[in-house]
């Protein structure tokens, strides 16, 4: 406990320098702008910035990426409230009550509540990160080859299940496509070339950053240009800084949404949008003002913004301790950590325990910056929304090309970005989620390596994958997850549970 507080103090002191504070300011502000612009997502922003931080010191590079990530998730609330167009997918739930408040002449109030709720949600997640991550890292030391195989598969399955709620099969297909893409290139145990078709450039497989820049950058550009132009901006002339009574009136909603968002973040590959919707649904279920939800409910707005911001520190828990990304943006952060010589995973608390508390310090500083910018620069930031989208998307496209080329200086990576961008756009049009695909690419190597390593250790006997206690538990969870996604099975289970409740109430 005291060691953790000492390392947290060291982390705060480490970043309390003029250079670090300057980086916190510009990265958070840039994140807010990226989040506020429809078509620019947090994942795209982080992926593009990775290519620009290649020459920076590792601590400053991660600082800039984390601050941009936090700022972008919050910044999406600007357009969600003023235009009814979520700047990022994480702000889709914010639109339901934020825009009706703006139409009632309360745009400033809505943006002020969104700002304070985002800050409080992040703080709740930070507390969970500081408390849970060391314990999870210690437990993860007991994981072996067999457990990591199932853990990687669980990440892809649960991501597919929760990001494609209407049709989980599409989520599973996207995840499998990602796993297949990860098989391309030289395998790690025997250095065999797989699926390269005689193309030397494919020997190293597909690099993650160009693939993600294409899937989240170019695909989003094509999607934005296909959609119609933006709606009229609602003006903001009322009070922006909220009253304390407005904030504390829904304190239990804030705490509940922060906890829900944090635990959604811990689930690999799910993301901030699920955290927002889950928090919004929970708030509506227990609210005394259900009739106001969707018509300008301050409670609904607070729940959505608290939930999506709490996912950020929650997503860092599996990212740091298991090297399993809790969100799409966290997947890019894993790639950035490896680029800068930082190895996330179970050994992090043994090899580099200070890094966890540096992440906690970064989140605290970015939350403060987000709160200051959100409450003081509301009206100046609205001018950014007047930039014609045709010019903006042209600039973003140039950044996609330059960013893909910059890391290895290979034109092949630019072609990878273009290919993933076009494929990503087509898959989005057919309602396939991108998060499972990207997670499949990231976890494919982990799954493949541990499967073959486990079979080598047992001379081809697969039984340890099913008989070891932790492996068996994760395997059962995966099977139940898949079964519950089948409509006939889930309907049957619900009817059995309802009959059980009816029988219990009749006896009482």
mmCIF file of N, CA, C and O in Angstrom, residues 113-204:
data_model
loop_
_atom_site.group_PDB
_atom_site.id
_atom_site.type_symbol
_atom_site.label_atom_id
_atom_site.label_comp_id
_atom_site.label_asym_id
_atom_site.label_seq_id
_atom_site.Cartn_x
_atom_site.Cartn_y
_atom_site.Cartn_z
ATOM 1 N N UNK A 113 -21.997 19.701 -17.667
ATOM 2 C CA UNK A 113 -22.246 18.425 -16.989
ATOM 3 C C UNK A 113 -21.453 17.292 -17.648
ATOM 4 O O UNK A 113 -20.948 16.401 -16.969
ATOM 5 N N UNK A 114 -21.342 17.330 -18.986
ATOM 6 C CA UNK A 114 -20.560 16.310 -19.684
ATOM 7 C C UNK A 114 -19.096 16.376 -19.265
ATOM 8 O O UNK A 114 -18.439 15.342 -19.086
ATOM 9 N N UNK A 115 -18.590 17.597 -19.089
ATOM 10 C CA UNK A 115 -17.181 17.777 -18.703
ATOM 11 C C UNK A 115 -16.925 17.243 -17.305
ATOM 12 O O UNK A 115 -15.982 16.471 -17.079
ATOM 13 N N UNK A 116 -17.739 17.658 -16.343
ATOM 14 C CA UNK A 116 -17.529 17.210 -14.962
ATOM 15 C C UNK A 116 -17.772 15.701 -14.828
ATOM 16 O O UNK A 116 -17.059 15.014 -14.092
ATOM 17 N N UNK A 117 -18.751 15.179 -15.567
ATOM 18 C CA UNK A 117 -19.035 13.745 -15.502
ATOM 19 C C UNK A 117 -17.870 12.938 -16.071
ATOM 20 O O UNK A 117 -17.498 11.896 -15.525
ATOM 21 N N UNK A 118 -17.300 13.419 -17.167
ATOM 22 C CA UNK A 118 -16.149 12.732 -17.757
ATOM 23 C C UNK A 118 -14.976 12.713 -16.778
ATOM 24 O O UNK A 118 -14.291 11.690 -16.636
ATOM 25 N N UNK A 119 -14.755 13.846 -16.111
ATOM 26 C CA UNK A 119 -13.660 13.922 -15.140
ATOM 27 C C UNK A 119 -13.897 12.960 -13.974
ATOM 28 O O UNK A 119 -12.987 12.219 -13.558
ATOM 29 N N UNK A 120 -15.119 12.945 -13.445
ATOM 30 C CA UNK A 120 -15.418 12.061 -12.317
ATOM 31 C C UNK A 120 -15.351 10.592 -12.725
ATOM 32 O O UNK A 120 -14.870 9.744 -11.967
ATOM 33 N N UNK A 121 -15.819 10.274 -13.933
ATOM 34 C CA UNK A 121 -15.741 8.896 -14.413
ATOM 35 C C UNK A 121 -14.305 8.426 -14.540
ATOM 36 O O UNK A 121 -13.963 7.296 -14.160
ATOM 37 N N UNK A 122 -13.438 9.307 -15.061
ATOM 38 C CA UNK A 122 -12.025 8.953 -15.190
ATOM 39 C C UNK A 122 -11.392 8.738 -13.821
ATOM 40 O O UNK A 122 -10.600 7.808 -13.626
ATOM 41 N N UNK A 123 -11.744 9.566 -12.844
ATOM 42 C CA UNK A 123 -11.174 9.439 -11.495
ATOM 43 C C UNK A 123 -11.597 8.115 -10.853
ATOM 44 O O UNK A 123 -10.789 7.428 -10.220
ATOM 45 N N UNK A 124 -12.862 7.739 -11.026
ATOM 46 C CA UNK A 124 -13.326 6.446 -10.487
ATOM 47 C C UNK A 124 -12.524 5.307 -11.125
ATOM 48 O O UNK A 124 -12.077 4.369 -10.447
ATOM 49 N N UNK A 125 -12.321 5.380 -12.434
ATOM 50 C CA UNK A 125 -11.529 4.367 -13.117
ATOM 51 C C UNK A 125 -10.077 4.350 -12.673
ATOM 52 O O UNK A 125 -9.454 3.281 -12.586
ATOM 53 N N UNK A 126 -9.524 5.528 -12.386
ATOM 54 C CA UNK A 126 -8.129 5.624 -11.930
ATOM 55 C C UNK A 126 -7.959 4.903 -10.603
ATOM 56 O O UNK A 126 -6.977 4.177 -10.383
ATOM 57 N N UNK A 127 -8.916 5.099 -9.689
ATOM 58 C CA UNK A 127 -8.854 4.417 -8.386
ATOM 59 C C UNK A 127 -8.864 2.905 -8.590
ATOM 60 O O UNK A 127 -8.076 2.165 -7.972
ATOM 61 N N UNK A 128 -9.736 2.424 -9.494
ATOM 62 C CA UNK A 128 -9.791 0.988 -9.767
ATOM 63 C C UNK A 128 -8.493 0.498 -10.392
ATOM 64 O O UNK A 128 -8.003 -0.594 -10.056
ATOM 65 N N UNK A 129 -7.920 1.293 -11.299
ATOM 66 C CA UNK A 129 -6.656 0.913 -11.935
ATOM 67 C C UNK A 129 -5.549 0.747 -10.905
ATOM 68 O O UNK A 129 -4.810 -0.249 -10.922
ATOM 69 N N UNK A 130 -5.453 1.702 -9.971
ATOM 70 C CA UNK A 130 -4.394 1.646 -8.955
ATOM 71 C C UNK A 130 -4.588 0.476 -7.996
ATOM 72 O O UNK A 130 -3.613 -0.091 -7.492
ATOM 73 N N UNK A 131 -5.856 0.086 -7.748
ATOM 74 C CA UNK A 131 -6.124 -0.987 -6.782
ATOM 75 C C UNK A 131 -6.118 -2.374 -7.422
ATOM 76 O O UNK A 131 -5.609 -3.343 -6.839
ATOM 77 N N UNK A 132 -6.699 -2.487 -8.630
ATOM 78 C CA UNK A 132 -6.906 -3.802 -9.234
ATOM 79 C C UNK A 132 -5.687 -4.280 -10.017
ATOM 80 O O UNK A 132 -5.330 -5.464 -9.973
ATOM 81 N N UNK A 133 -5.026 -3.366 -10.740
ATOM 82 C CA UNK A 133 -3.940 -3.788 -11.634
ATOM 83 C C UNK A 133 -2.833 -4.558 -10.916
ATOM 84 O O UNK A 133 -2.398 -5.606 -11.411
ATOM 85 N N UNK A 134 -2.325 -4.100 -9.754
ATOM 86 C CA UNK A 134 -1.272 -4.899 -9.086
ATOM 87 C C UNK A 134 -1.744 -6.301 -8.700
ATOM 88 O O UNK A 134 -0.986 -7.268 -8.815
ATOM 89 N N UNK A 135 -3.016 -6.418 -8.264
ATOM 90 C CA UNK A 135 -3.544 -7.731 -7.883
ATOM 91 C C UNK A 135 -3.692 -8.642 -9.100
ATOM 92 O O UNK A 135 -3.358 -9.835 -9.047
ATOM 93 N N UNK A 136 -4.178 -8.078 -10.214
ATOM 94 C CA UNK A 136 -4.350 -8.876 -11.425
ATOM 95 C C UNK A 136 -3.002 -9.305 -11.990
ATOM 96 O O UNK A 136 -2.855 -10.428 -12.484
ATOM 97 N N UNK A 137 -2.015 -8.408 -11.921
ATOM 98 C CA UNK A 137 -0.674 -8.753 -12.404
ATOM 99 C C UNK A 137 -0.088 -9.910 -11.593
ATOM 100 O O UNK A 137 0.551 -10.812 -12.150
ATOM 101 N N UNK A 138 -0.334 -9.895 -10.285
ATOM 102 C CA UNK A 138 0.164 -10.977 -9.434
ATOM 103 C C UNK A 138 -0.528 -12.298 -9.770
ATOM 104 O O UNK A 138 0.110 -13.361 -9.839
ATOM 105 N N UNK A 139 -1.848 -12.230 -10.002
ATOM 106 C CA UNK A 139 -2.592 -13.438 -10.365
ATOM 107 C C UNK A 139 -2.166 -13.953 -11.736
ATOM 108 O O UNK A 139 -2.120 -15.166 -11.973
ATOM 109 N N UNK A 140 -1.834 -13.019 -12.648
ATOM 110 C CA UNK A 140 -1.463 -13.411 -14.013
ATOM 111 C C UNK A 140 -0.143 -14.167 -14.053
ATOM 112 O O UNK A 140 0.132 -14.876 -15.033
ATOM 113 N N UNK A 141 0.667 -14.042 -13.014
ATOM 114 C CA UNK A 141 1.925 -14.794 -12.969
ATOM 115 C C UNK A 141 1.672 -16.302 -12.901
ATOM 116 O O UNK A 141 2.553 -17.099 -13.211
ATOM 117 N N UNK A 142 0.463 -16.697 -12.484
ATOM 118 C CA UNK A 142 0.114 -18.116 -12.416
ATOM 119 C C UNK A 142 -0.354 -18.651 -13.767
ATOM 120 O O UNK A 142 -0.577 -19.845 -13.922
ATOM 121 N N UNK A 143 -0.532 -17.748 -14.743
ATOM 122 C CA UNK A 143 -0.988 -18.177 -16.059
ATOM 123 C C UNK A 143 0.180 -18.794 -16.826
ATOM 124 O O UNK A 143 1.294 -18.290 -16.811
ATOM 125 N N UNK A 144 -0.114 -19.899 -17.525
ATOM 126 C CA UNK A 144 0.880 -20.530 -18.374
ATOM 127 C C UNK A 144 0.452 -20.500 -19.826
ATOM 128 O O UNK A 144 -0.467 -19.776 -20.213
ATOM 129 N N UNK A 145 1.113 -21.311 -20.617
ATOM 130 C CA UNK A 145 0.826 -21.363 -22.053
ATOM 131 C C UNK A 145 -0.642 -21.663 -22.330
ATOM 132 O O UNK A 145 -1.272 -21.023 -23.173
ATOM 133 N N UNK A 146 -1.195 -22.626 -21.600
ATOM 134 C CA UNK A 146 -2.570 -23.072 -21.861
ATOM 135 C C UNK A 146 -3.576 -21.965 -21.522
ATOM 136 O O UNK A 146 -4.555 -21.748 -22.251
ATOM 137 N N UNK A 147 -3.328 -21.261 -20.420
ATOM 138 C CA UNK A 147 -4.247 -20.199 -19.998
ATOM 139 C C UNK A 147 -4.211 -19.011 -20.965
ATOM 140 O O UNK A 147 -5.257 -18.424 -21.279
ATOM 141 N N UNK A 148 -3.017 -18.679 -21.463
ATOM 142 C CA UNK A 148 -2.924 -17.537 -22.373
ATOM 143 C C UNK A 148 -3.567 -17.841 -23.719
ATOM 144 O O UNK A 148 -4.095 -16.935 -24.374
ATOM 145 N N UNK A 149 -3.568 -19.094 -24.144
ATOM 146 C CA UNK A 149 -4.292 -19.461 -25.367
ATOM 147 C C UNK A 149 -5.778 -19.156 -25.211
ATOM 148 O O UNK A 149 -6.394 -18.500 -26.058
ATOM 149 N N UNK A 150 -6.365 -19.649 -24.128
ATOM 150 C CA UNK A 150 -7.792 -19.429 -23.903
ATOM 151 C C UNK A 150 -8.100 -17.956 -23.657
ATOM 152 O O UNK A 150 -9.158 -17.457 -24.072
ATOM 153 N N UNK A 151 -7.190 -17.250 -22.998
ATOM 154 C CA UNK A 151 -7.403 -15.834 -22.725
ATOM 155 C C UNK A 151 -7.449 -15.036 -24.021
ATOM 156 O O UNK A 151 -8.287 -14.132 -24.185
ATOM 157 N N UNK A 152 -6.542 -15.358 -24.952
ATOM 158 C CA UNK A 152 -6.542 -14.677 -26.248
ATOM 159 C C UNK A 152 -7.836 -14.978 -27.010
ATOM 160 O O UNK A 152 -8.451 -14.069 -27.595
ATOM 161 N N UNK A 153 -8.268 -16.226 -26.994
ATOM 162 C CA UNK A 153 -9.509 -16.593 -27.678
ATOM 163 C C UNK A 153 -10.710 -15.918 -27.018
ATOM 164 O O UNK A 153 -11.628 -15.441 -27.706
ATOM 165 N N UNK A 154 -10.704 -15.860 -25.689
ATOM 166 C CA UNK A 154 -11.796 -15.190 -24.968
ATOM 167 C C UNK A 154 -11.888 -13.720 -25.354
ATOM 168 O O UNK A 154 -12.989 -13.186 -25.536
ATOM 169 N N UNK A 155 -10.733 -13.054 -25.488
ATOM 170 C CA UNK A 155 -10.740 -11.643 -25.873
ATOM 171 C C UNK A 155 -11.412 -11.420 -27.212
ATOM 172 O O UNK A 155 -12.228 -10.501 -27.372
ATOM 173 N N UNK A 156 -11.110 -12.257 -28.194
ATOM 174 C CA UNK A 156 -11.704 -12.108 -29.519
ATOM 175 C C UNK A 156 -13.200 -12.426 -29.481
ATOM 176 O O UNK A 156 -14.021 -11.708 -30.063
ATOM 177 N N UNK A 157 -13.578 -13.501 -28.766
ATOM 178 C CA UNK A 157 -14.986 -13.917 -28.708
ATOM 179 C C UNK A 157 -15.847 -12.872 -28.011
ATOM 180 O O UNK A 157 -16.911 -12.473 -28.510
ATOM 181 N N UNK A 158 -15.397 -12.397 -26.847
ATOM 182 C CA UNK A 158 -16.215 -11.442 -26.085
ATOM 183 C C UNK A 158 -16.289 -10.100 -26.799
ATOM 184 O O UNK A 158 -17.305 -9.407 -26.752
ATOM 185 N N UNK A 159 -15.220 -9.729 -27.493
ATOM 186 C CA UNK A 159 -15.254 -8.495 -28.279
ATOM 187 C C UNK A 159 -16.265 -8.608 -29.411
ATOM 188 O O UNK A 159 -17.048 -7.686 -29.667
ATOM 189 N N UNK A 160 -16.260 -9.755 -30.099
ATOM 190 C CA UNK A 160 -17.241 -9.963 -31.157
ATOM 191 C C UNK A 160 -18.659 -9.987 -30.631
ATOM 192 O O UNK A 160 -19.583 -9.482 -31.274
ATOM 193 N N UNK A 161 -18.848 -10.559 -29.439
ATOM 194 C CA UNK A 161 -20.177 -10.659 -28.847
ATOM 195 C C UNK A 161 -20.737 -9.286 -28.481
ATOM 196 O O UNK A 161 -21.902 -8.993 -28.735
ATOM 197 N N UNK A 162 -19.914 -8.434 -27.876
ATOM 198 C CA UNK A 162 -20.412 -7.188 -27.307
ATOM 199 C C UNK A 162 -20.364 -6.002 -28.260
ATOM 200 O O UNK A 162 -21.002 -4.985 -28.000
ATOM 201 N N UNK A 163 -19.600 -6.100 -29.353
ATOM 202 C CA UNK A 163 -19.550 -4.980 -30.298
ATOM 203 C C UNK A 163 -20.480 -5.186 -31.481
ATOM 204 O O UNK A 163 -20.635 -4.287 -32.305
ATOM 205 N N UNK A 164 -21.084 -6.364 -31.587
ATOM 206 C CA UNK A 164 -22.068 -6.621 -32.638
ATOM 207 C C UNK A 164 -23.300 -7.236 -31.987
ATOM 208 O O UNK A 164 -23.644 -8.394 -32.214
ATOM 209 N N UNK A 165 -23.974 -6.438 -31.157
ATOM 210 C CA UNK A 165 -25.072 -6.946 -30.338
ATOM 211 C C UNK A 165 -26.220 -7.465 -31.197
ATOM 212 O O UNK A 165 -26.847 -8.473 -30.877
ATOM 213 N N UNK A 166 -26.516 -6.782 -32.312
ATOM 214 C CA UNK A 166 -27.641 -7.204 -33.156
ATOM 215 C C UNK A 166 -27.370 -8.546 -33.825
ATOM 216 O O UNK A 166 -28.289 -9.329 -34.052
ATOM 217 N N UNK A 167 -26.116 -8.816 -34.178
ATOM 218 C CA UNK A 167 -25.763 -10.048 -34.855
ATOM 219 C C UNK A 167 -24.357 -10.465 -34.427
ATOM 220 O O UNK A 167 -23.378 -10.151 -35.099
ATOM 221 N N UNK A 168 -24.234 -11.176 -33.292
ATOM 222 C CA UNK A 168 -22.904 -11.565 -32.802
ATOM 223 C C UNK A 168 -22.092 -12.374 -33.803
ATOM 224 O O UNK A 168 -20.865 -12.355 -33.763
ATOM 225 N N UNK A 169 -22.783 -13.070 -34.727
ATOM 226 C CA UNK A 169 -22.059 -13.854 -35.719
ATOM 227 C C UNK A 169 -21.124 -12.963 -36.543
ATOM 228 O O UNK A 169 -20.005 -13.375 -36.885
ATOM 229 N N UNK A 170 -21.578 -11.740 -36.849
ATOM 230 C CA UNK A 170 -20.713 -10.820 -37.595
ATOM 231 C C UNK A 170 -19.488 -10.426 -36.776
ATOM 232 O O UNK A 170 -18.398 -10.245 -37.315
ATOM 233 N N UNK A 171 -19.668 -10.292 -35.466
ATOM 234 C CA UNK A 171 -18.528 -10.003 -34.597
ATOM 235 C C UNK A 171 -17.536 -11.151 -34.579
ATOM 236 O O UNK A 171 -16.314 -10.943 -34.630
ATOM 237 N N UNK A 172 -18.060 -12.391 -34.525
ATOM 238 C CA UNK A 172 -17.177 -13.562 -34.536
ATOM 239 C C UNK A 172 -16.422 -13.651 -35.865
ATOM 240 O O UNK A 172 -15.232 -13.957 -35.899
ATOM 241 N N UNK A 173 -17.129 -13.394 -36.970
ATOM 242 C CA UNK A 173 -16.484 -13.461 -38.290
ATOM 243 C C UNK A 173 -15.372 -12.422 -38.390
ATOM 244 O O UNK A 173 -14.273 -12.718 -38.884
ATOM 245 N N UNK A 174 -15.639 -11.201 -37.898
ATOM 246 C CA UNK A 174 -14.612 -10.153 -37.931
ATOM 247 C C UNK A 174 -13.397 -10.572 -37.108
ATOM 248 O O UNK A 174 -12.245 -10.370 -37.521
ATOM 249 N N UNK A 175 -13.634 -11.172 -35.927
ATOM 250 C CA UNK A 175 -12.529 -11.632 -35.098
ATOM 251 C C UNK A 175 -11.713 -12.729 -35.770
ATOM 252 O O UNK A 175 -10.481 -12.732 -35.713
ATOM 253 N N UNK A 176 -12.406 -13.669 -36.436
ATOM 254 C CA UNK A 176 -11.709 -14.759 -37.139
ATOM 255 C C UNK A 176 -10.887 -14.212 -38.299
ATOM 256 O O UNK A 176 -9.758 -14.665 -38.549
ATOM 257 N N UNK A 177 -11.424 -13.223 -39.016
ATOM 258 C CA UNK A 177 -10.651 -12.584 -40.092
ATOM 259 C C UNK A 177 -9.367 -11.983 -39.529
ATOM 260 O O UNK A 177 -8.281 -12.122 -40.112
ATOM 261 N N UNK A 178 -9.479 -11.326 -38.371
ATOM 262 C CA UNK A 178 -8.288 -10.760 -37.733
ATOM 263 C C UNK A 178 -7.275 -11.831 -37.365
ATOM 264 O O UNK A 178 -6.061 -11.662 -37.568
ATOM 265 N N UNK A 179 -7.749 -12.958 -36.827
ATOM 266 C CA UNK A 179 -6.850 -14.059 -36.475
ATOM 267 C C UNK A 179 -6.157 -14.621 -37.721
ATOM 268 O O UNK A 179 -4.957 -14.942 -37.683
ATOM 269 N N UNK A 180 -6.887 -14.736 -38.820
ATOM 270 C CA UNK A 180 -6.293 -15.253 -40.057
ATOM 271 C C UNK A 180 -5.235 -14.294 -40.601
ATOM 272 O O UNK A 180 -4.179 -14.723 -41.088
ATOM 273 N N UNK A 181 -5.511 -12.995 -40.510
ATOM 274 C CA UNK A 181 -4.530 -12.005 -40.963
ATOM 275 C C UNK A 181 -3.254 -12.105 -40.136
ATOM 276 O O UNK A 181 -2.140 -11.962 -40.642
ATOM 277 N N UNK A 182 -3.412 -12.378 -38.834
ATOM 278 C CA UNK A 182 -2.239 -12.487 -37.951
ATOM 279 C C UNK A 182 -1.376 -13.696 -38.289
ATOM 280 O O UNK A 182 -0.208 -13.744 -37.894
ATOM 281 N N UNK A 183 -1.919 -14.678 -39.011
ATOM 282 C CA UNK A 183 -1.147 -15.873 -39.368
ATOM 283 C C UNK A 183 -0.164 -15.616 -40.512
ATOM 284 O O UNK A 183 0.716 -16.429 -40.778
ATOM 285 N N UNK A 184 -0.323 -14.499 -41.216
ATOM 286 C CA UNK A 184 0.538 -14.199 -42.361
ATOM 287 C C UNK A 184 1.939 -13.837 -41.878
ATOM 288 O O UNK A 184 2.107 -13.080 -40.923
ATOM 289 N N UNK A 185 2.962 -14.387 -42.545
ATOM 290 C CA UNK A 185 4.342 -14.039 -42.218
ATOM 291 C C UNK A 185 5.092 -15.196 -41.582
ATOM 292 O O UNK A 185 4.632 -16.346 -41.571
ATOM 293 N N UNK A 186 6.246 -14.886 -41.024
ATOM 294 C CA UNK A 186 7.107 -15.909 -40.436
ATOM 295 C C UNK A 186 6.609 -16.272 -39.039
ATOM 296 O O UNK A 186 6.477 -15.412 -38.178
ATOM 297 N N UNK A 187 6.341 -17.587 -38.821
ATOM 298 C CA UNK A 187 5.891 -18.002 -37.491
ATOM 299 C C UNK A 187 7.089 -18.076 -36.539
ATOM 300 O O UNK A 187 8.231 -18.222 -36.965
ATOM 301 N N UNK A 188 6.814 -17.953 -35.262
ATOM 302 C CA UNK A 188 7.870 -17.666 -34.288
ATOM 303 C C UNK A 188 8.626 -18.884 -33.769
ATOM 304 O O UNK A 188 9.747 -18.762 -33.300
ATOM 305 N N UNK A 189 8.042 -20.091 -33.858
ATOM 306 C CA UNK A 189 8.712 -21.262 -33.283
ATOM 307 C C UNK A 189 9.754 -21.864 -34.220
ATOM 308 O O UNK A 189 10.856 -22.205 -33.799
ATOM 309 N N UNK A 190 9.394 -22.009 -35.505
ATOM 310 C CA UNK A 190 10.291 -22.681 -36.442
ATOM 311 C C UNK A 190 10.678 -21.803 -37.630
ATOM 312 O O UNK A 190 11.349 -22.284 -38.546
ATOM 313 N N UNK A 191 10.268 -20.546 -37.621
ATOM 314 C CA UNK A 191 10.634 -19.567 -38.666
ATOM 315 C C UNK A 191 10.170 -19.991 -40.056
ATOM 316 O O UNK A 191 10.831 -19.706 -41.062
ATOM 317 N N UNK A 192 9.023 -20.666 -40.136
ATOM 318 C CA UNK A 192 8.446 -21.018 -41.434
ATOM 319 C C UNK A 192 7.663 -19.814 -41.979
ATOM 320 O O UNK A 192 7.010 -19.088 -41.233
ATOM 321 N N UNK A 193 7.717 -19.630 -43.296
ATOM 322 C CA UNK A 193 6.926 -18.596 -43.955
ATOM 323 C C UNK A 193 5.515 -19.133 -44.201
ATOM 324 O O UNK A 193 5.360 -20.235 -44.747
ATOM 325 N N UNK A 194 4.499 -18.363 -43.818
ATOM 326 C CA UNK A 194 3.119 -18.814 -43.990
ATOM 327 C C UNK A 194 2.319 -17.779 -44.768
ATOM 328 O O UNK A 194 2.359 -16.583 -44.445
ATOM 329 N N UNK A 195 1.625 -18.251 -45.797
ATOM 330 C CA UNK A 195 0.679 -17.409 -46.564
ATOM 331 C C UNK A 195 1.338 -16.158 -47.138
ATOM 332 O O UNK A 195 0.715 -15.097 -47.201
ATOM 333 N N UNK A 196 2.594 -16.259 -47.544
ATOM 334 C CA UNK A 196 3.282 -15.095 -48.130
ATOM 335 C C UNK A 196 3.169 -15.085 -49.647
ATOM 336 O O UNK A 196 3.409 -14.042 -50.268
ATOM 337 N N UNK A 197 2.843 -16.249 -50.259
ATOM 338 C CA UNK A 197 2.645 -16.348 -51.712
ATOM 339 C C UNK A 197 3.837 -15.813 -52.507
ATOM 340 O O UNK A 197 3.668 -15.194 -53.554
ATOM 341 N N UNK A 198 5.027 -16.005 -51.938
ATOM 342 C CA UNK A 198 6.239 -15.592 -52.641
ATOM 343 C C UNK A 198 6.515 -14.101 -52.601
ATOM 344 O O UNK A 198 7.416 -13.612 -53.291
ATOM 345 N N UNK A 199 5.762 -13.350 -51.794
ATOM 346 C CA UNK A 199 5.969 -11.897 -51.703
ATOM 347 C C UNK A 199 6.889 -11.628 -50.518
ATOM 348 O O UNK A 199 6.494 -11.840 -49.359
ATOM 349 N N UNK A 200 8.137 -11.175 -50.754
ATOM 350 C CA UNK A 200 9.091 -10.978 -49.646
ATOM 351 C C UNK A 200 8.584 -10.028 -48.568
ATOM 352 O O UNK A 200 8.856 -10.220 -47.385
ATOM 353 N N UNK A 201 7.835 -8.994 -48.957
ATOM 354 C CA UNK A 201 7.377 -7.986 -47.985
ATOM 355 C C UNK A 201 6.424 -8.571 -46.957
ATOM 356 O O UNK A 201 6.266 -8.030 -45.863
ATOM 357 N N UNK A 202 5.779 -9.709 -47.312
ATOM 358 C CA UNK A 202 4.835 -10.328 -46.381
ATOM 359 C C UNK A 202 5.538 -11.229 -45.360
ATOM 360 O O UNK A 202 4.886 -11.777 -44.469
ATOM 361 N N UNK A 203 6.848 -11.366 -45.475
ATOM 362 C CA UNK A 203 7.576 -12.223 -44.551
ATOM 363 C C UNK A 203 7.456 -11.785 -43.106
ATOM 364 O O UNK A 203 7.468 -12.605 -42.188
ATOM 365 N N UNK A 204 7.341 -10.509 -42.887
ATOM 366 C CA UNK A 204 7.181 -9.993 -41.528
ATOM 367 C C UNK A 204 5.740 -9.813 -41.117
ATOM 368 O O UNK A 204 5.464 -9.271 -40.037
#
